CSV table of C-alpha atoms in Angstrom, one decimal:
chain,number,residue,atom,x,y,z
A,14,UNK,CA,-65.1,-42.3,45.9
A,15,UNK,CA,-66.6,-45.7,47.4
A,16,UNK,CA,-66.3,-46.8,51.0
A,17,UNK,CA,-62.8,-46.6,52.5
A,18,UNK,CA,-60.8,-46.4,55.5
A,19,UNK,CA,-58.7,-43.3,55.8
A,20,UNK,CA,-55.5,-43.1,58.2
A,21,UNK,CA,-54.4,-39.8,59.8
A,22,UNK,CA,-51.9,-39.6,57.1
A,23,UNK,CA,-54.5,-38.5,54.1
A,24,UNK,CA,-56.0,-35.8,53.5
A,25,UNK,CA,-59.1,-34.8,51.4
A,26,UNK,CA,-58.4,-32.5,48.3
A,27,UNK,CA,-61.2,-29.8,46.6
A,28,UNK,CA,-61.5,-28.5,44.0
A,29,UNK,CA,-62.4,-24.7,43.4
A,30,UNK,CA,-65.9,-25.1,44.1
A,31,UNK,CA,-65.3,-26.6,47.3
A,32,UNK,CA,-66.4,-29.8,46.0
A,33,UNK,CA,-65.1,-33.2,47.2
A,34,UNK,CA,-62.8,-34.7,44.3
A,35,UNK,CA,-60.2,-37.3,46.2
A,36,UNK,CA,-58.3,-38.2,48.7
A,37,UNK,CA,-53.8,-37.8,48.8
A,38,UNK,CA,-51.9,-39.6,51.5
A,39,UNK,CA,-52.6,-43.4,52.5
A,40,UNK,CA,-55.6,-44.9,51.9
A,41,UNK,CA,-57.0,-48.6,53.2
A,42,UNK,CA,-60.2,-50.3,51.8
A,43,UNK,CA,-62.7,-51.0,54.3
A,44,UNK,CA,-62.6,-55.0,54.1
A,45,UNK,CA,-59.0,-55.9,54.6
A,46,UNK,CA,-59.6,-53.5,57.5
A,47,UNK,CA,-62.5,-55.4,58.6
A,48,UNK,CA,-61.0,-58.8,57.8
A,49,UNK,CA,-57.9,-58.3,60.0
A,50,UNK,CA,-60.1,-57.1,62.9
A,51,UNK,CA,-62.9,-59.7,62.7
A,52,UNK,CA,-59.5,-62.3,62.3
A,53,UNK,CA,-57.7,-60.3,65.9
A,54,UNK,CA,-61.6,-60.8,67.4
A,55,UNK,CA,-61.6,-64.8,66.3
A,56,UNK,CA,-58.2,-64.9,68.0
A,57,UNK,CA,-59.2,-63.0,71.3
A,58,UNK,CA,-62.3,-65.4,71.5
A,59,UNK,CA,-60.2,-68.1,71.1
A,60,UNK,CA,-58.0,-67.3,73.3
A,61,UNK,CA,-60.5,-66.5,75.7
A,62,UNK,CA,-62.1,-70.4,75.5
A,63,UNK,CA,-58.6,-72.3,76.1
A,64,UNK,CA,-58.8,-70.0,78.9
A,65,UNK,CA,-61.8,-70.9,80.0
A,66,UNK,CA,-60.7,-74.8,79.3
A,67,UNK,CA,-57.9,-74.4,81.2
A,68,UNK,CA,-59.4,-73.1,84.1
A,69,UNK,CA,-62.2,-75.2,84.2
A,70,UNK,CA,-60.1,-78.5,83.6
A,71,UNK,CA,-57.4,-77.5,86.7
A,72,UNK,CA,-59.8,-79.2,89.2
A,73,UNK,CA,-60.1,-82.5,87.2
A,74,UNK,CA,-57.5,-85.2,87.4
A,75,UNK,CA,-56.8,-87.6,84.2
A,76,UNK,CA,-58.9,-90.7,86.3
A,77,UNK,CA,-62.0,-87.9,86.0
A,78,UNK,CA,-63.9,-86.9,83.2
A,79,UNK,CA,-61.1,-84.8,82.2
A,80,UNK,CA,-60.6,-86.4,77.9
A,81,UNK,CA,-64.5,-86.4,77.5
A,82,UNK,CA,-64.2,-82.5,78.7
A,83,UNK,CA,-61.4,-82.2,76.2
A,84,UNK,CA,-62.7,-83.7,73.1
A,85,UNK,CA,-66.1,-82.2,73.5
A,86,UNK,CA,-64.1,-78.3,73.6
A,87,UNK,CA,-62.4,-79.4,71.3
A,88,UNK,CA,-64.9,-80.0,68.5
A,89,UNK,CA,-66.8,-76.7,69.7
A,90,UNK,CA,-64.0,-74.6,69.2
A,91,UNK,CA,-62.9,-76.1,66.1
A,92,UNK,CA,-64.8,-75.1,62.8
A,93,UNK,CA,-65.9,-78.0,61.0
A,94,UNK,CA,-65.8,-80.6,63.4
A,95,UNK,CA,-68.5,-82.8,63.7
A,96,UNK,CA,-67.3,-85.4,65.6
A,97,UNK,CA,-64.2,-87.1,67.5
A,98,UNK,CA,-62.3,-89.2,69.7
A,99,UNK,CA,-59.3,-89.3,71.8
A,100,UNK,CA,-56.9,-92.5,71.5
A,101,UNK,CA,-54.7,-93.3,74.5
A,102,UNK,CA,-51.5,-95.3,73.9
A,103,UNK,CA,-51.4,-98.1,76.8
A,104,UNK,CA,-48.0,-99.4,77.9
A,105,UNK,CA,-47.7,-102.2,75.4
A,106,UNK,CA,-48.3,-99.6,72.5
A,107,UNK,CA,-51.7,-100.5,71.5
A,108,UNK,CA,-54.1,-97.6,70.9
A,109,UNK,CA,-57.5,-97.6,72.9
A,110,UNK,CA,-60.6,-94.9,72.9
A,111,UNK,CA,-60.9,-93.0,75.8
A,112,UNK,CA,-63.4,-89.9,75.0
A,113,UNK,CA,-65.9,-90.1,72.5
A,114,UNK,CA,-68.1,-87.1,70.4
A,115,UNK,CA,-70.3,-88.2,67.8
A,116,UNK,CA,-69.5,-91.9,68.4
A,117,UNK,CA,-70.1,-94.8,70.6
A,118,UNK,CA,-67.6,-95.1,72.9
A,119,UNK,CA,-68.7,-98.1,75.9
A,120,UNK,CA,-68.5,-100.3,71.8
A,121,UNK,CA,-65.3,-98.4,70.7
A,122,UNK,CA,-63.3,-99.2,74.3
A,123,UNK,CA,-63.7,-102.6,73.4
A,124,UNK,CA,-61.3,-102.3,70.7
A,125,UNK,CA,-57.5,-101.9,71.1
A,126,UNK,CA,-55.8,-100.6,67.9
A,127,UNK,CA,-52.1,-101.5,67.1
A,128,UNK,CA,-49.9,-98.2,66.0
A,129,UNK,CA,-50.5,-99.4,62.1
A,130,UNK,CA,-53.6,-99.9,62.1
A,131,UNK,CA,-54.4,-96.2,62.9
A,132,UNK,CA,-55.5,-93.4,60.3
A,133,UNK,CA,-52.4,-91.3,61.7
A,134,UNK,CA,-48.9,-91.5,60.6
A,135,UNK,CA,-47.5,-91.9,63.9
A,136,UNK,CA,-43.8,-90.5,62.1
A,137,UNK,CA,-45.2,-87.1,61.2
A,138,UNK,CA,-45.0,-84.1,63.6
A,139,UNK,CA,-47.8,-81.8,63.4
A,140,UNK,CA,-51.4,-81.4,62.8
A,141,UNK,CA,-52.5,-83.9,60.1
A,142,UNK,CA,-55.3,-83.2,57.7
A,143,UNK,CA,-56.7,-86.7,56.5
A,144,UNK,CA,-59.3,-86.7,53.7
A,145,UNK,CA,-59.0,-90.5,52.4
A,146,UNK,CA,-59.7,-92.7,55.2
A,147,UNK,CA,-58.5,-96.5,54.9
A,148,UNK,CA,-59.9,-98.7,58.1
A,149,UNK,CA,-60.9,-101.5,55.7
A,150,UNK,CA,-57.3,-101.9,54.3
A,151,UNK,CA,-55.9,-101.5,58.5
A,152,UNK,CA,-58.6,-103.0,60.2
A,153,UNK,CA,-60.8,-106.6,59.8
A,154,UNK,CA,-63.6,-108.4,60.3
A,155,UNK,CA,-65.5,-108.2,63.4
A,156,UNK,CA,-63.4,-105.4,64.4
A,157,UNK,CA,-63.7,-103.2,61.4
A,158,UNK,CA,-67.8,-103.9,62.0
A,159,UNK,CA,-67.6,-102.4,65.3
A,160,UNK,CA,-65.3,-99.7,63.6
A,161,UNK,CA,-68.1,-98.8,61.0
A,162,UNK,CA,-71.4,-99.6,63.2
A,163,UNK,CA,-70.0,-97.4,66.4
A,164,UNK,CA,-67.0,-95.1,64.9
A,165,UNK,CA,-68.5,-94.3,61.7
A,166,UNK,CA,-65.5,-95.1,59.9
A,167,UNK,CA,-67.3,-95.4,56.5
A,168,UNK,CA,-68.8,-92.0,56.8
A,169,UNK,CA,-65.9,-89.9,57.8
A,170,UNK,CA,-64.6,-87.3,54.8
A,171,UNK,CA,-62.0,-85.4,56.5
A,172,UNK,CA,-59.7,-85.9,59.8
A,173,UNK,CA,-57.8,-83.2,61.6
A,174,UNK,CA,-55.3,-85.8,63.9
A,175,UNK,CA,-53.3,-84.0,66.5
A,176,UNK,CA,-50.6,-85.5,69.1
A,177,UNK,CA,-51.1,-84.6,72.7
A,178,UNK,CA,-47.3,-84.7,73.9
A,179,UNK,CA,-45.4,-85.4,77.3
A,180,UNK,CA,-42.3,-84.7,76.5
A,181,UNK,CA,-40.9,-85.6,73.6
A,182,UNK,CA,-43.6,-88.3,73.2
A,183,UNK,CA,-46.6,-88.6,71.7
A,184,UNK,CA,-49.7,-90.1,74.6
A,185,UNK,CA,-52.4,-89.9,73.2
A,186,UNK,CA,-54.3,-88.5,69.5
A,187,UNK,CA,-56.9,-86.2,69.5
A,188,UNK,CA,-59.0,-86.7,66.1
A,189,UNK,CA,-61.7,-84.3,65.1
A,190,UNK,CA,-63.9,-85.7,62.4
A,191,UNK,CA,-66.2,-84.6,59.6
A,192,UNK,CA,-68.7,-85.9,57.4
A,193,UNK,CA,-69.6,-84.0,54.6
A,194,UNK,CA,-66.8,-82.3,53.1
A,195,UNK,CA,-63.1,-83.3,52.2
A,196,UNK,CA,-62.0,-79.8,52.5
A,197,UNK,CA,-64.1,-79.0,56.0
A,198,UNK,CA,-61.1,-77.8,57.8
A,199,UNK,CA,-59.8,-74.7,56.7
A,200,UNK,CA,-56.1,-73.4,57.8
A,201,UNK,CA,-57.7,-71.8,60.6
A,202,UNK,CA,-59.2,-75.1,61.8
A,203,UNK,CA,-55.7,-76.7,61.4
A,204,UNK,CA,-54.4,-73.5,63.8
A,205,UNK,CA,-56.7,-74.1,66.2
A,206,UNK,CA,-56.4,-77.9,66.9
A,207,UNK,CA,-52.5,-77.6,67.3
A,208,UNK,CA,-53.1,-75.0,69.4
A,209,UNK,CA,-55.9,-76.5,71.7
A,210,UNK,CA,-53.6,-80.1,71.9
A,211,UNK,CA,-50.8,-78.2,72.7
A,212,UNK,CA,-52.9,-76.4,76.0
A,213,UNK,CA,-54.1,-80.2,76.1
A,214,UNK,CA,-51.0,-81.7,76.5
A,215,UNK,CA,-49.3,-78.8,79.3
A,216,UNK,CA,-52.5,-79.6,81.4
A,217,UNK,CA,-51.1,-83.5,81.0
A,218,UNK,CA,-47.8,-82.4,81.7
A,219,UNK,CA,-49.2,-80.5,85.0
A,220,UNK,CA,-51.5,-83.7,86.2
A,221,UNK,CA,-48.2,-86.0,85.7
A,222,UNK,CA,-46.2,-83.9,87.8
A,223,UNK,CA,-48.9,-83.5,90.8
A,224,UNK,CA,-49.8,-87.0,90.7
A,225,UNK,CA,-46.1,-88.0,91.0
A,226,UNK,CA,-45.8,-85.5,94.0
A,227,UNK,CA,-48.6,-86.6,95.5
A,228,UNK,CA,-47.2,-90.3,95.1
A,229,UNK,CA,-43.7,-88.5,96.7
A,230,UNK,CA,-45.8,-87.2,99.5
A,231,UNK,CA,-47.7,-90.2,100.7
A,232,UNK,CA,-44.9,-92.4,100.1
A,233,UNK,CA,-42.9,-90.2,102.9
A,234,UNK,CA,-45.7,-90.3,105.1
A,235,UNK,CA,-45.8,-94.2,104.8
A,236,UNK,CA,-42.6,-94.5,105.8
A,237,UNK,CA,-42.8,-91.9,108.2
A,238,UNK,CA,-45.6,-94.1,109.5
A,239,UNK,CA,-43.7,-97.3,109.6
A,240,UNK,CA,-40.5,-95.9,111.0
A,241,UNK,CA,-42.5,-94.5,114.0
A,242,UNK,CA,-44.2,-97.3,114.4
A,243,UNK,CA,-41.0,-99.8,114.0
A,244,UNK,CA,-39.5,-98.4,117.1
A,245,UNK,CA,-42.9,-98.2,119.2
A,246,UNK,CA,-42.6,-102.1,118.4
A,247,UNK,CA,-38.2,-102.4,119.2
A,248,UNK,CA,-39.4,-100.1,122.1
A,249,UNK,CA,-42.0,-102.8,123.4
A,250,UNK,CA,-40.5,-105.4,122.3
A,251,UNK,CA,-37.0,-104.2,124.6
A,252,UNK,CA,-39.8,-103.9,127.3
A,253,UNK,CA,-41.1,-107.4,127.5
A,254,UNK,CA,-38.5,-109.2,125.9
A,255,UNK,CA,-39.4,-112.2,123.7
A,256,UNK,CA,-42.8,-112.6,124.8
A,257,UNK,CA,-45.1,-115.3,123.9
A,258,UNK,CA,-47.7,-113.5,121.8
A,259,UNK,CA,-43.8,-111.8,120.1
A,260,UNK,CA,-44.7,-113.2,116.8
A,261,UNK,CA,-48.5,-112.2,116.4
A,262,UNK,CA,-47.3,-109.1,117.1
A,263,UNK,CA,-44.8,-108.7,115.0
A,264,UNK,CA,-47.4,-110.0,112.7
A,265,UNK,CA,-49.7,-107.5,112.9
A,266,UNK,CA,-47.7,-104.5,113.1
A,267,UNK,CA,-46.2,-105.8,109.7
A,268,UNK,CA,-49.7,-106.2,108.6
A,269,UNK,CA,-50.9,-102.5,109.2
A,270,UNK,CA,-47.5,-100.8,108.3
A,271,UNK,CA,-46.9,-102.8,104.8
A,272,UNK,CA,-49.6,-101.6,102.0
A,273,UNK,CA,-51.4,-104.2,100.5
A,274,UNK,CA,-51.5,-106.7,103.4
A,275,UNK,CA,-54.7,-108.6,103.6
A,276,UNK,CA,-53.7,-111.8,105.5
A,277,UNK,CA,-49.9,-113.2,106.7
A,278,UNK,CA,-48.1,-115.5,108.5
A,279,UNK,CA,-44.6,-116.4,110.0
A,280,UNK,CA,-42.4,-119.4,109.9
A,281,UNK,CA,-39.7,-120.0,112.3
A,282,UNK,CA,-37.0,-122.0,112.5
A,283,UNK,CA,-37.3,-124.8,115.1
A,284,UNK,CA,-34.0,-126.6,116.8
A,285,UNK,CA,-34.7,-129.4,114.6
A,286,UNK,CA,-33.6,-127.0,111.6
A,287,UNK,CA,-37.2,-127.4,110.0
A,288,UNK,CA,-39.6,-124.6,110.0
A,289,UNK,CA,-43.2,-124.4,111.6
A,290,UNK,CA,-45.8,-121.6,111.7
A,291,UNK,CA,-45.4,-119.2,114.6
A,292,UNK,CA,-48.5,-116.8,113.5
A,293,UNK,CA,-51.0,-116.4,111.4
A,294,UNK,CA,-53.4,-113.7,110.4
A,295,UNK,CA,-57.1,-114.6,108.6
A,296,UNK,CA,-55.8,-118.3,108.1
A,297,UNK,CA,-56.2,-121.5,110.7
A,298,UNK,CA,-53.4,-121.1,113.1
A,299,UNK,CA,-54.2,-124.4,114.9
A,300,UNK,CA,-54.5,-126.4,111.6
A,301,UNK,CA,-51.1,-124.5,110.3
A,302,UNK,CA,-49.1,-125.5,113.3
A,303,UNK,CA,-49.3,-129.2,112.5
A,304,UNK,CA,-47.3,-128.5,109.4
A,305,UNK,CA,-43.3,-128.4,109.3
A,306,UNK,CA,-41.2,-127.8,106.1
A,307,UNK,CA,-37.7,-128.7,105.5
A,308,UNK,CA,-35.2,-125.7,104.1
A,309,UNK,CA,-35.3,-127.3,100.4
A,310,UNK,CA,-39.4,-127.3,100.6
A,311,UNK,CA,-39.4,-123.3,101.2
A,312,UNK,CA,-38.7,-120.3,98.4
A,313,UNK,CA,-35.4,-119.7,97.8
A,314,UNK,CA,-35.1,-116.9,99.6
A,315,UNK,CA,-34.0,-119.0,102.7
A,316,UNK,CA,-31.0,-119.1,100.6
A,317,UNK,CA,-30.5,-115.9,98.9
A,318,UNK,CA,-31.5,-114.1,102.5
A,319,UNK,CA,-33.7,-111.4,99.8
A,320,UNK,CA,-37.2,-110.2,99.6
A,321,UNK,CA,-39.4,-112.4,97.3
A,322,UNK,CA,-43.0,-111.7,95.1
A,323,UNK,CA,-44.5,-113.7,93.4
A,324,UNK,CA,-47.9,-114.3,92.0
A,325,UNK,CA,-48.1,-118.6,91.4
A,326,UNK,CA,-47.6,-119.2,95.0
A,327,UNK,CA,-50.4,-122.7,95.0
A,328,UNK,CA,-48.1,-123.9,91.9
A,329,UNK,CA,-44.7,-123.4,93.2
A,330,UNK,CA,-45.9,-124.5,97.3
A,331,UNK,CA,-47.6,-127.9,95.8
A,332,UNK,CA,-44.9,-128.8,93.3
A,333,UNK,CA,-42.4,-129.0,96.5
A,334,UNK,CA,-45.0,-130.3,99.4
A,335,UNK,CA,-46.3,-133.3,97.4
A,336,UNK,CA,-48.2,-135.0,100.5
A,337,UNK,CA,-51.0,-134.4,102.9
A,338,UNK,CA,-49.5,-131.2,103.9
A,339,UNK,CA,-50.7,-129.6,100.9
A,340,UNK,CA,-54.0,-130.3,101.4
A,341,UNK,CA,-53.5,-128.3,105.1
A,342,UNK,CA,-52.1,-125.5,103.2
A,343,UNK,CA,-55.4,-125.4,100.9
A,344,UNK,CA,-57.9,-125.4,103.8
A,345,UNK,CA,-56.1,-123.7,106.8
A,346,UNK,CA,-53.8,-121.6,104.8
A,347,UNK,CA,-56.2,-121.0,101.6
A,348,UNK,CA,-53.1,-121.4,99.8
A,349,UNK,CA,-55.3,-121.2,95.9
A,350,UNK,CA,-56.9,-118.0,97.3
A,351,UNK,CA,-53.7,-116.0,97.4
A,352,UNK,CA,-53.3,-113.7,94.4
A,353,UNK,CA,-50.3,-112.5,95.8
A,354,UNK,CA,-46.8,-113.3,98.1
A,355,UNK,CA,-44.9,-111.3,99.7
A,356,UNK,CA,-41.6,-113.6,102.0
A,357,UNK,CA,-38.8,-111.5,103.6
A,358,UNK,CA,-36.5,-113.5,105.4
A,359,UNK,CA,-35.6,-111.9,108.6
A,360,UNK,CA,-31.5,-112.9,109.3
A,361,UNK,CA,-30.3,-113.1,112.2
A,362,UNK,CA,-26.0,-114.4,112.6
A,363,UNK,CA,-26.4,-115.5,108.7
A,364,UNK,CA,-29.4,-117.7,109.1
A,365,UNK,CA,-32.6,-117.3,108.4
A,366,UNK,CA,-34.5,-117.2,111.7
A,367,UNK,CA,-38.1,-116.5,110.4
A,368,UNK,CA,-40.3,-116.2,107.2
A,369,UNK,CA,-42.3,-113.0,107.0
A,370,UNK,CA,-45.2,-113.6,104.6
């Protein structure tokens, strides 16, 4: 009768003898049987692992070592990988390695790759299965050499490349890479990578969203901070009126409540209608207090009463103050130093009274 499977709907018939002769009802042979279950059992494991992943990934953040835990899940979990890498779109669209399996990745994060010069057609939704690899046609010279020594680009026969979404967009690629066969990654394989990006990708959602809280949170606290603070200052400042030491303290309290302060200083208007420095914090008061600059030598802001940044401050300072002033600013004030300027104006009857910077 051979080896079967029989369901509680067959029955075994004799003959007169008593002896076996078949079976009537419904009848299943013993491999699809054992097929389906050994394919429910590769599910449950698999299941199992993103599990796992997922669990042992929620304590990482995306600054950790949480793509280098990802990619190397990845190509244990996925039959027929070899190898991969995970490549990171940066904000002006370029592609750049950020985990590495199989590869070198401190020579690979020298390279920034622009969206056609990748194996992937960015277009497609999906899983893609890539057997015909074409980096000498995308990529050149010394940058397809570090592409071949440290990627392995001339070795690679097949590609599984998988999108790991926020949103509706596409951040990064996870690529899982083989080099032996072109048909390495069965449908199976293909199952599991969309799978694993898509777990991939909700943990990205989940680290966007608590890292944007967390930004919520201590930006509330900041101000909460500075608002306290402001009116222990108005509160001290009503106390003692317009002290002498008014500006340094005004000075440092800005410094410690704004983030980012490193050094400052403020210029007041005089009754000559020319400003002079009042304060100073990690610069040469003394040498600073010589100095005086008409309205037209200052930002604009004197002007537009707003809030200015910039970055070019020596440039900008010297191309206005074109005498023996400027070289005060560069010693006392360490004007080439500064990497960046912040002036508010502080207002008072529609003039500007001081320079906060």
């Amino acid at each position: 009768l051979g080896r079967v499977l029989v369901s509680e709907s067959a029955w075994l018939v004799r003959d007169k003898a008593g002896e076996a002769r078949y079976f009537e009802g419904v009848v299943e042979p013993l491999g699809e049987r054992l097929r389906a279950t050994e394919l429910l059992s590769d599910l449950l494991s698999l299941q199992e692992a993103l599990v796992g992943f997922v669990e042992d990934s929620a304590a990482l953040a995306l600054e950790d070592s949480f793509f280098g835990r990802v990619l190397e899940r990845a190509v244990a979990l996925v039959p027929g990988a070899q190898a991969g890498a995970i490549l990171m779109q940066r904000p002006d669209g370029a592609f750049g390695f950020v985990a590495a399996v199989g590869y070198d990745l401190s020579k690979l994060q020298t390279l920034t790759l622009a969206p056609e010069e990748l194996f992937i057609n960015l277009g497609q939704a999906g899983t893609q299965y890539i057997r015909h690899h074409r980096a000498a046609r995308t990529v050149q010279g010394e940058r397809l050499q570090v592409l071949q020594a440290a990627g392995r680009v001339g070795e690679l026969r097949a590609t599984l490349a998988t999108p790991i979404t926020l949103g509706q967009d596409a951040v990064a690629y996870l690529s899982l890479n083989n080099f032996e066969h072109a048909d390495a990654f069965d449908a199976d394989a293909l199952e599991r990578c969309t799978l694993f990006a898509k777990q991939v990708g909700a943990l990205v959602r989940r680290f966007a969203l608590e890292r944007e809280l967390r930004k919520r949170q201590q930006s509330l606290e900041r101000w909460g901070a500075f608002r306290s603070g402001l009116l222990g200052f108005m509160k001290e400042t009503l106390e003692r009126g317009l002290a002498p030491d008014f500006y340094e303290r005004l000075l440092g309290y800005a410094a410690q409540a704004i983030p980012g302060v490193e050094a400052g200083s403020i210029l007041v208007r005089r009754d000559s209608g020319r400003y002079g420095f009042a304060a100073a914090l990690d610069y040469d008061l003394a040498a600073l207090q010589a100095v005086e600059f008409a309205e037209d030598e200052l930002l604009d802001n004197t002007r537009t009463f707003e809030s200015t940044i910039i970055s070019s401050l020596a440039e900008q300072s010297l191309a206005l103050v074109q005498d023996e002033r400027g070289e005060v600013l560069r010693e006392a004030g360490r004007l080439e130093e500064i990497a960046s300027f912040l002036s508010v104006p502080v207002v008072v009857g529609g003039q500007v009274l001081a320079l906060l910077n």
